[in-house]
Amino acid sequence: MIGTRSILVLSALLRVVLIVYGEWQDKHMEVRYTDVDYSVFSDAADLMASGKSPYGRTTYRYSPLLAFLLLPNTFIHHSWGKFLFSSADLLVGVFIRTILKQRWVPEKTCTYCVMIWLFNPFTFTIGTRGNCEPIVCATILWFTVQLVLVFCFAWDLPFCFFLQTVAFVAFNKLSQVGVMSNFVSPMVYEGVPCRDAPCAYQ
């Protein structure tokens, strides 16, 4: 069975290839690979780099933190944001595995769930085209991991469903529902005990 590290390396290489290909397609084809929102993000970052408000870009309706994260687009390379978003996508895979392991889900199932996320055409295309959704997904799962560690709710399935509901209501994105389903489903189908299992952090 292929290891998690190998999966992450292959996933990273796939995303690098797609980003490079996207640069070529943008220059040589009529239909651009890069998401139109990425130009908005980059313009906002340029404004912030020059000491102006990112909201000087008329269609920029996002957090100023996003423009701040993309400042290297201005002085390093305009594809910086795509690599950043793709890195967040890889973090989602790591967080999925972390949450599943905390619920004693078998290693084989954890690996399959990580692969479903990292090699899903829908997910790896989003980040490499310059959409910031992977950062939102990674933030949600990081928040979930912290709650599990701090409050020791790793064995409380109802609480996991509660987190799923909070994530859906707070962000209202189809991609987040998919993220939550990735680590909730194995708990159900593998028959992992919830309330009777000892907490690993007691």
PDB file of C-alpha atoms in Angstrom:
ATOM      1  CA  MET A   1       0.000   0.000   0.000  1.00  0.00           C
ATOM      2  CA  ILE A   2       1.394   3.385  -0.980  1.00  0.00           C
ATOM      3  CA  GLY A   3       2.337   5.563   1.988  1.00  0.00           C
ATOM      4  CA  THR A   4       0.944   8.970   2.882  1.00  0.00           C
ATOM      5  CA  ARG A   5       4.252  10.703   2.172  1.00  0.00           C
ATOM      6  CA  SER A   6       4.384   9.242  -1.337  1.00  0.00           C
ATOM      7  CA  ILE A   7       0.793  10.320  -1.941  1.00  0.00           C
ATOM      8  CA  LEU A   8       1.610  13.881  -0.880  1.00  0.00           C
ATOM      9  CA  VAL A   9       4.712  14.010  -3.091  1.00  0.00           C
ATOM     10  CA  LEU A  10       2.811  12.730  -6.137  1.00  0.00           C
ATOM     11  CA  SER A  11      -0.028  15.151  -5.433  1.00  0.00           C
ATOM     12  CA  ALA A  12       2.392  18.060  -5.164  1.00  0.00           C
ATOM     13  CA  LEU A  13       4.084  17.128  -8.448  1.00  0.00           C
ATOM     14  CA  LEU A  14       0.700  16.871 -10.156  1.00  0.00           C
ATOM     15  CA  ARG A  15      -0.215  20.357  -9.002  1.00  0.00           C
ATOM     16  CA  VAL A  16       3.118  21.824 -10.108  1.00  0.00           C
ATOM     17  CA  VAL A  17       2.648  20.308 -13.573  1.00  0.00           C
ATOM     18  CA  LEU A  18      -0.870  21.739 -13.808  1.00  0.00           C
ATOM     19  CA  ILE A  19       0.265  25.208 -12.740  1.00  0.00           C
ATOM     20  CA  VAL A  20       3.038  25.188 -15.358  1.00  0.00           C
ATOM     21  CA  TYR A  21       0.616  23.898 -17.980  1.00  0.00           C
ATOM     22  CA  GLY A  22      -1.853  26.604 -16.995  1.00  0.00           C
ATOM     23  CA  GLU A  23       0.759  29.269 -17.694  1.00  0.00           C
ATOM     24  CA  TRP A  24       1.282  27.811 -21.160  1.00  0.00           C
ATOM     25  CA  GLN A  25      -2.443  27.583 -21.884  1.00  0.00           C
ATOM     26  CA  ASP A  26      -3.034  31.175 -20.787  1.00  0.00           C
ATOM     27  CA  LYS A  27      -0.456  32.363 -23.314  1.00  0.00           C
ATOM     28  CA  HIS A  28      -1.308  30.131 -26.265  1.00  0.00           C
ATOM     29  CA  MET A  29      -5.037  29.404 -26.111  1.00  0.00           C
ATOM     30  CA  GLU A  30      -8.125  31.549 -26.291  1.00  0.00           C
ATOM     31  CA  VAL A  31      -9.696  29.892 -23.250  1.00  0.00           C
ATOM     32  CA  ARG A  32      -7.598  30.628 -20.182  1.00  0.00           C
ATOM     33  CA  TYR A  33      -6.815  28.004 -17.558  1.00  0.00           C
ATOM     34  CA  THR A  34      -6.506  30.566 -14.765  1.00  0.00           C
ATOM     35  CA  ASP A  35      -9.646  31.451 -12.837  1.00  0.00           C
ATOM     36  CA  VAL A  36     -10.880  34.981 -13.524  1.00  0.00           C
ATOM     37  CA  ASP A  37     -10.967  35.652  -9.766  1.00  0.00           C
ATOM     38  CA  TYR A  38      -7.215  35.137  -9.601  1.00  0.00           C
ATOM     39  CA  SER A  39      -6.706  38.324 -11.595  1.00  0.00           C
ATOM     40  CA  VAL A  40      -8.890  40.136  -9.080  1.00  0.00           C
ATOM     41  CA  PHE A  41      -6.834  38.751  -6.179  1.00  0.00           C
ATOM     42  CA  SER A  42      -3.583  39.724  -7.893  1.00  0.00           C
ATOM     43  CA  ASP A  43      -4.752  43.254  -8.672  1.00  0.00           C
ATOM     44  CA  ALA A  44      -5.796  43.720  -5.046  1.00  0.00           C
ATOM     45  CA  ALA A  45      -2.375  42.494  -3.906  1.00  0.00           C
ATOM     46  CA  ASP A  46      -0.687  44.963  -6.272  1.00  0.00           C
ATOM     47  CA  LEU A  47      -2.705  47.794  -4.760  1.00  0.00           C
ATOM     48  CA  MET A  48      -1.798  46.718  -1.231  1.00  0.00           C
ATOM     49  CA  ALA A  49       1.881  46.466  -2.191  1.00  0.00           C
ATOM     50  CA  SER A  50       1.765  50.074  -3.376  1.00  0.00           C
ATOM     51  CA  GLY A  51       0.260  51.216  -0.074  1.00  0.00           C
ATOM     52  CA  LYS A  52      -3.324  51.466  -1.289  1.00  0.00           C
ATOM     53  CA  SER A  53      -6.498  49.699  -0.249  1.00  0.00           C
ATOM     54  CA  PRO A  54      -7.150  46.359  -1.980  1.00  0.00           C
ATOM     55  CA  TYR A  55     -10.749  47.479  -2.335  1.00  0.00           C
ATOM     56  CA  GLY A  56      -9.588  49.917  -4.969  1.00  0.00           C
ATOM     57  CA  ARG A  57     -10.127  46.931  -7.264  1.00  0.00           C
ATOM     58  CA  THR A  58     -13.816  47.372  -7.977  1.00  0.00           C
ATOM     59  CA  THR A  59     -14.757  43.671  -7.941  1.00  0.00           C
ATOM     60  CA  TYR A  60     -12.636  42.703  -4.917  1.00  0.00           C
ATOM     61  CA  ARG A  61     -15.041  41.624  -2.160  1.00  0.00           C
ATOM     62  CA  TYR A  62     -12.803  39.436  -0.041  1.00  0.00           C
ATOM     63  CA  SER A  63     -10.844  39.711   3.182  1.00  0.00           C
ATOM     64  CA  PRO A  64      -7.804  42.016   3.015  1.00  0.00           C
ATOM     65  CA  LEU A  65      -5.869  39.063   4.459  1.00  0.00           C
ATOM     66  CA  LEU A  66      -6.200  37.310   1.097  1.00  0.00           C
ATOM     67  CA  ALA A  67      -4.588  40.245  -0.689  1.00  0.00           C
ATOM     68  CA  PHE A  68      -1.859  40.275   1.961  1.00  0.00           C
ATOM     69  CA  LEU A  69      -1.127  36.576   1.413  1.00  0.00           C
ATOM     70  CA  LEU A  70      -0.740  37.248  -2.309  1.00  0.00           C
ATOM     71  CA  LEU A  71       1.728  40.130  -1.950  1.00  0.00           C
ATOM     72  CA  PRO A  72       4.539  37.873  -3.281  1.00  0.00           C
ATOM     73  CA  ASN A  73       2.591  37.838  -6.566  1.00  0.00           C
ATOM     74  CA  THR A  74       3.943  41.347  -7.039  1.00  0.00           C
ATOM     75  CA  PHE A  75       7.640  40.888  -6.263  1.00  0.00           C
ATOM     76  CA  ILE A  76       8.320  37.126  -6.622  1.00  0.00           C
ATOM     77  CA  HIS A  77       6.088  35.621  -9.321  1.00  0.00           C
ATOM     78  CA  HIS A  78       2.497  36.071 -10.417  1.00  0.00           C
ATOM     79  CA  SER A  79       1.846  32.346  -9.857  1.00  0.00           C
ATOM     80  CA  TRP A  80       2.733  32.526  -6.162  1.00  0.00           C
ATOM     81  CA  GLY A  81      -0.931  32.409  -5.180  1.00  0.00           C
ATOM     82  CA  LYS A  82      -1.547  29.238  -7.165  1.00  0.00           C
ATOM     83  CA  PHE A  83       1.257  27.480  -5.312  1.00  0.00           C
ATOM     84  CA  LEU A  84      -0.092  28.815  -2.021  1.00  0.00           C
ATOM     85  CA  PHE A  85      -3.614  27.584  -2.743  1.00  0.00           C
ATOM     86  CA  SER A  86      -2.313  24.208  -3.914  1.00  0.00           C
ATOM     87  CA  SER A  87      -0.253  23.881  -0.725  1.00  0.00           C
ATOM     88  CA  ALA A  88      -3.408  24.506   1.286  1.00  0.00           C
ATOM     89  CA  ASP A  89      -5.052  21.755  -0.762  1.00  0.00           C
ATOM     90  CA  LEU A  90      -2.303  19.358   0.339  1.00  0.00           C
ATOM     91  CA  LEU A  91      -2.842  20.450   3.942  1.00  0.00           C
ATOM     92  CA  VAL A  92      -6.477  19.424   3.622  1.00  0.00           C
ATOM     93  CA  GLY A  93      -5.292  15.899   2.831  1.00  0.00           C
ATOM     94  CA  VAL A  94      -3.042  15.908   5.900  1.00  0.00           C
ATOM     95  CA  PHE A  95      -5.856  17.174   8.131  1.00  0.00           C
ATOM     96  CA  ILE A  96      -8.276  14.555   6.793  1.00  0.00           C
ATOM     97  CA  ARG A  97      -5.828  11.813   7.741  1.00  0.00           C
ATOM     98  CA  THR A  98      -5.201  13.377  11.164  1.00  0.00           C
ATOM     99  CA  ILE A  99      -8.893  13.499  12.007  1.00  0.00           C
ATOM    100  CA  LEU A 100      -9.492   9.947  10.818  1.00  0.00           C
ATOM    101  CA  LYS A 101      -6.544   8.589  12.816  1.00  0.00           C
ATOM    102  CA  GLN A 102      -7.883  10.305  15.929  1.00  0.00           C
ATOM    103  CA  ARG A 103     -11.033   8.240  15.474  1.00  0.00           C
ATOM    104  CA  TRP A 104      -9.070   4.995  15.088  1.00  0.00           C
ATOM    105  CA  VAL A 105     -10.138   4.553  11.476  1.00  0.00           C
ATOM    106  CA  PRO A 106      -8.018   1.807   9.824  1.00  0.00           C
ATOM    107  CA  GLU A 107      -4.890   2.971   8.007  1.00  0.00           C
ATOM    108  CA  LYS A 108      -6.102   1.619   4.671  1.00  0.00           C
ATOM    109  CA  THR A 109      -9.329   3.606   4.895  1.00  0.00           C
ATOM    110  CA  CYS A 110      -7.412   6.748   5.894  1.00  0.00           C
ATOM    111  CA  THR A 111      -5.186   6.379   2.852  1.00  0.00           C
ATOM    112  CA  TYR A 112      -8.134   5.932   0.502  1.00  0.00           C
ATOM    113  CA  CYS A 113      -9.865   9.019   1.904  1.00  0.00           C
ATOM    114  CA  VAL A 114      -6.725  11.123   1.463  1.00  0.00           C
ATOM    115  CA  MET A 115      -6.323   9.863  -2.104  1.00  0.00           C
ATOM    116  CA  ILE A 116      -9.966  10.631  -2.892  1.00  0.00           C
ATOM    117  CA  TRP A 117      -9.330  14.236  -1.938  1.00  0.00           C
ATOM    118  CA  LEU A 118      -5.857  14.786  -3.368  1.00  0.00           C
ATOM    119  CA  PHE A 119      -6.445  13.046  -6.708  1.00  0.00           C
ATOM    120  CA  ASN A 120      -9.958  14.338  -7.256  1.00  0.00           C
ATOM    121  CA  PRO A 121      -9.987  16.376 -10.516  1.00  0.00           C
ATOM    122  CA  PHE A 122     -12.496  18.761  -8.992  1.00  0.00           C
ATOM    123  CA  THR A 123     -10.263  19.631  -6.045  1.00  0.00           C
ATOM    124  CA  PHE A 124      -6.816  19.800  -7.647  1.00  0.00           C
ATOM    125  CA  THR A 125      -8.157  21.905 -10.522  1.00  0.00           C
ATOM    126  CA  ILE A 126      -9.597  24.523  -8.162  1.00  0.00           C
ATOM    127  CA  GLY A 127      -6.292  25.338  -6.476  1.00  0.00           C
ATOM    128  CA  THR A 128      -4.122  25.216  -9.586  1.00  0.00           C
ATOM    129  CA  ARG A 129      -6.471  27.590 -11.428  1.00  0.00           C
ATOM    130  CA  GLY A 130      -6.018  30.177  -8.686  1.00  0.00           C
ATOM    131  CA  ASN A 131      -9.191  29.800  -6.649  1.00  0.00           C
ATOM    132  CA  CYS A 132      -8.801  30.396  -2.899  1.00  0.00           C
ATOM    133  CA  GLU A 133     -11.265  27.683  -1.805  1.00  0.00           C
ATOM    134  CA  PRO A 134      -8.477  25.331  -0.583  1.00  0.00           C
ATOM    135  CA  ILE A 135      -7.500  27.910   2.052  1.00  0.00           C
ATOM    136  CA  VAL A 136     -11.079  27.943   3.332  1.00  0.00           C
ATOM    137  CA  CYS A 137     -11.150  24.133   3.420  1.00  0.00           C
ATOM    138  CA  ALA A 138      -7.808  23.921   5.232  1.00  0.00           C
ATOM    139  CA  THR A 139      -8.934  26.524   7.766  1.00  0.00           C
ATOM    140  CA  ILE A 140     -12.115  24.592   8.529  1.00  0.00           C
ATOM    141  CA  LEU A 141     -10.261  21.332   9.058  1.00  0.00           C
ATOM    142  CA  TRP A 142      -7.535  23.003  11.120  1.00  0.00           C
ATOM    143  CA  PHE A 143     -10.290  24.403  13.330  1.00  0.00           C
ATOM    144  CA  THR A 144     -11.793  20.922  13.574  1.00  0.00           C
ATOM    145  CA  VAL A 145      -8.470  19.317  14.511  1.00  0.00           C
ATOM    146  CA  GLN A 146      -7.905  21.898  17.244  1.00  0.00           C
ATOM    147  CA  LEU A 147     -11.336  21.299  18.720  1.00  0.00           C
ATOM    148  CA  VAL A 148     -10.728  17.566  18.741  1.00  0.00           C
ATOM    149  CA  LEU A 149      -7.403  17.988  20.497  1.00  0.00           C
ATOM    150  CA  VAL A 150      -8.497  20.624  23.001  1.00  0.00           C
ATOM    151  CA  PHE A 151     -11.954  19.382  23.939  1.00  0.00           C
ATOM    152  CA  CYS A 152     -11.301  15.677  23.369  1.00  0.00           C
ATOM    153  CA  PHE A 153     -14.407  15.125  21.266  1.00  0.00           C
ATOM    154  CA  ALA A 154     -12.694  12.753  18.848  1.00  0.00           C
ATOM    155  CA  TRP A 155     -15.097   9.947  19.740  1.00  0.00           C
ATOM    156  CA  ASP A 156     -18.301  11.971  19.683  1.00  0.00           C
ATOM    157  CA  LEU A 157     -19.956  11.366  16.317  1.00  0.00           C
ATOM    158  CA  PRO A 158     -22.865  13.779  16.983  1.00  0.00           C
ATOM    159  CA  PHE A 159     -20.323  16.526  17.600  1.00  0.00           C
ATOM    160  CA  CYS A 160     -18.699  15.767  14.238  1.00  0.00           C
ATOM    161  CA  PHE A 161     -22.074  16.196  12.565  1.00  0.00           C
ATOM    162  CA  PHE A 162     -22.465  19.456  14.471  1.00  0.00           C
ATOM    163  CA  LEU A 163     -19.145  20.682  13.046  1.00  0.00           C
ATOM    164  CA  GLN A 164     -20.284  19.676   9.587  1.00  0.00           C
ATOM    165  CA  THR A 165     -23.425  21.776  10.001  1.00  0.00           C
ATOM    166  CA  VAL A 166     -21.484  24.757  11.338  1.00  0.00           C
ATOM    167  CA  ALA A 167     -19.056  24.588   8.418  1.00  0.00           C
ATOM    168  CA  PHE A 168     -21.855  24.397   5.874  1.00  0.00           C
ATOM    169  CA  VAL A 169     -23.824  27.274   7.376  1.00  0.00           C
ATOM    170  CA  ALA A 170     -20.764  29.468   7.930  1.00  0.00           C
ATOM    171  CA  PHE A 171     -19.243  29.066   4.485  1.00  0.00           C
ATOM    172  CA  ASN A 172     -22.127  27.721   2.389  1.00  0.00           C
ATOM    173  CA  LYS A 173     -19.829  26.067  -0.134  1.00  0.00           C
ATOM    174  CA  LEU A 174     -20.331  22.704  -1.810  1.00  0.00           C
ATOM    175  CA  SER A 175     -16.631  21.932  -1.535  1.00  0.00           C
ATOM    176  CA  GLN A 176     -16.723  22.139   2.264  1.00  0.00           C
ATOM    177  CA  VAL A 177     -19.556  19.608   2.392  1.00  0.00           C
ATOM    178  CA  GLY A 178     -17.352  17.264   0.379  1.00  0.00           C
ATOM    179  CA  VAL A 179     -14.479  17.748   2.805  1.00  0.00           C
ATOM    180  CA  MET A 180     -16.608  16.895   5.798  1.00  0.00           C
ATOM    181  CA  SER A 181     -18.094  13.866   4.067  1.00  0.00           C
ATOM    182  CA  ASN A 182     -14.603  12.505   3.444  1.00  0.00           C
ATOM    183  CA  PHE A 183     -13.878  11.995   7.121  1.00  0.00           C
ATOM    184  CA  VAL A 184     -17.403  11.485   8.470  1.00  0.00           C
ATOM    185  CA  SER A 185     -18.318   8.633   6.116  1.00  0.00           C
ATOM    186  CA  PRO A 186     -15.600   6.186   7.277  1.00  0.00           C
ATOM    187  CA  MET A 187     -16.780   6.603  10.870  1.00  0.00           C
ATOM    188  CA  VAL A 188     -20.175   5.301   9.823  1.00  0.00           C
ATOM    189  CA  TYR A 189     -19.222   2.575   7.380  1.00  0.00           C
ATOM    190  CA  GLU A 190     -16.321   1.196   9.373  1.00  0.00           C
ATOM    191  CA  GLY A 191     -18.487   0.895  12.478  1.00  0.00           C
ATOM    192  CA  VAL A 192     -16.016   2.775  14.647  1.00  0.00           C
ATOM    193  CA  PRO A 193     -17.374   3.110  18.195  1.00  0.00           C
ATOM    194  CA  CYS A 194     -17.928   6.684  19.289  1.00  0.00           C
ATOM    195  CA  ARG A 195     -19.001   7.031  22.892  1.00  0.00           C
ATOM    196  CA  ASP A 196     -17.460   3.871  24.332  1.00  0.00           C
ATOM    197  CA  ALA A 197     -13.975   4.301  22.888  1.00  0.00           C
ATOM    198  CA  PRO A 198     -11.329   5.782  25.203  1.00  0.00           C
ATOM    199  CA  CYS A 199     -10.004   9.203  24.366  1.00  0.00           C
ATOM    200  CA  ALA A 200      -6.380   9.154  23.278  1.00  0.00           C
ATOM    201  CA  TYR A 201      -5.713  12.460  25.008  1.00  0.00           C
ATOM    202  CA  GLN A 202      -6.939  11.695  28.516  1.00  0.00           C
TER     203      GLN A 202
END
